Amino acid sequence: MTMTTIHDFIKVLNDLICEIFPNTEIIGISGSDYIKDCIFELREDNKRLQYSPYSLFNMSENYEETIEAFLLQWENYRTKNNNVM
C-alpha cells in the first residue's frame, strides 16, 4: 500500500472502513477548502467517533500502522456496550 499524499491516505482509510464495516457511515461534519480543517464522523447505530484524517496522516510515522490502529479503535468502540467513549 503506497500512500504519498493526504488524499491517498484518506482514500485507503475510507475504502477499508467501507470494506470492513459496511454498516458504518462516514459523515463529513466540518469542512473547508483546506483538508486540515475537515472533521469526519463514523456512525453506526448509536455509536459515533469524530476524527481528523489530516491529524492521523500528519502525526503518523507509519501510515499502515496508523490506519490499522484507527480501525481497531473503531471496532472496539462500536462493539462495546452503550458506554460513552
Short mmCIF file of C-alpha atoms in Angstrom, two decimals:
data_model
loop_
_atom_site.label_atom_id
_atom_site.label_comp_id
_atom_site.label_asym_id
_atom_site.label_seq_id
_atom_site.Cartn_x
_atom_site.Cartn_y
_atom_site.Cartn_z
CA MET A 1 0.00 0.00 0.00
CA THR A 2 1.74 3.18 -1.17
CA MET A 3 0.48 6.43 0.27
CA THR A 4 2.37 9.56 -0.63
CA THR A 5 -0.28 12.23 -0.11
CA ILE A 6 -3.05 13.01 2.34
CA HIS A 7 -5.52 12.22 -0.44
CA ASP A 8 -4.07 8.72 -0.89
CA PHE A 9 -4.25 8.21 2.87
CA ILE A 10 -7.91 9.27 3.06
CA LYS A 11 -8.86 7.08 0.10
CA VAL A 12 -7.22 4.00 1.63
CA LEU A 13 -8.76 4.73 5.04
CA ASN A 14 -12.25 5.24 3.58
CA ASP A 15 -12.00 2.17 1.36
CA LEU A 16 -11.02 0.00 4.33
CA ILE A 17 -13.78 1.41 6.54
CA CYS A 18 -16.36 0.65 3.83
CA GLU A 19 -14.96 -2.84 3.26
CA ILE A 20 -14.55 -3.89 6.90
CA PHE A 21 -17.55 -2.05 8.37
CA PRO A 22 -20.25 -2.00 5.66
CA ASN A 23 -22.88 -0.65 8.10
CA THR A 24 -20.73 2.30 9.15
CA GLU A 25 -21.42 5.71 7.61
CA ILE A 26 -18.63 8.23 7.06
CA ILE A 27 -20.07 11.71 7.52
CA GLY A 28 -18.24 14.98 6.90
CA ILE A 29 -19.28 17.20 9.82
CA SER A 30 -16.89 20.11 9.31
CA GLY A 31 -15.41 21.12 6.01
CA SER A 32 -13.22 23.72 4.45
CA ASP A 33 -11.13 24.37 1.38
CA TYR A 34 -8.23 23.02 3.44
CA ILE A 35 -8.14 19.31 4.24
CA LYS A 36 -6.50 20.05 7.59
CA ASP A 37 -9.75 21.70 8.73
CA CYS A 38 -12.03 18.78 7.80
CA ILE A 39 -13.57 16.63 10.51
CA PHE A 40 -15.33 13.36 9.79
CA GLU A 41 -17.53 11.18 11.95
CA LEU A 42 -18.06 7.44 11.82
CA ARG A 43 -21.63 6.43 12.66
CA GLU A 44 -23.15 3.04 13.26
CA ASP A 45 -26.30 2.50 15.31
CA ASN A 46 -25.90 4.85 18.28
CA LYS A 47 -22.09 4.96 18.10
CA ARG A 48 -20.21 8.00 16.83
CA LEU A 49 -16.49 8.71 16.53
CA GLN A 50 -15.12 12.01 15.24
CA TYR A 51 -11.68 12.21 13.68
CA SER A 52 -9.43 14.36 11.56
CA PRO A 53 -7.85 12.45 8.67
CA TYR A 54 -5.25 15.22 8.43
CA SER A 55 -4.22 14.74 12.06
CA LEU A 56 -3.97 10.98 11.61
CA PHE A 57 -1.84 11.46 8.49
CA ASN A 58 0.30 14.28 9.85
CA MET A 59 1.16 12.62 13.18
CA SER A 60 1.81 9.21 11.66
CA GLU A 61 5.25 7.69 11.35
CA ASN A 62 3.84 4.61 9.61
CA TYR A 63 0.61 5.11 7.66
CA GLU A 64 -0.39 1.45 7.56
CA GLU A 65 0.03 1.07 11.33
CA THR A 66 -1.89 4.29 11.93
CA ILE A 67 -4.80 3.07 9.81
CA GLU A 68 -4.78 -0.35 11.50
CA ALA A 69 -4.80 1.29 14.95
CA PHE A 70 -7.67 3.60 13.97
CA LEU A 71 -9.73 0.71 12.56
CA LEU A 72 -9.12 -1.26 15.75
CA GLN A 73 -10.20 1.73 17.83
CA TRP A 74 -13.47 1.94 15.87
CA GLU A 75 -14.01 -1.83 16.09
CA ASN A 76 -13.53 -1.80 19.86
CA TYR A 77 -15.73 1.24 20.35
CA ARG A 78 -18.60 0.09 18.14
CA THR A 79 -18.76 -3.35 19.76
CA LYS A 80 -18.78 -2.07 23.36
CA ASN A 81 -21.99 -1.66 25.29
CA ASN A 82 -23.62 1.74 25.17
CA ASN A 83 -20.87 3.34 27.24
CA VAL A 84 -19.62 6.76 26.24
CA MET A 85 -16.12 6.76 24.84
#
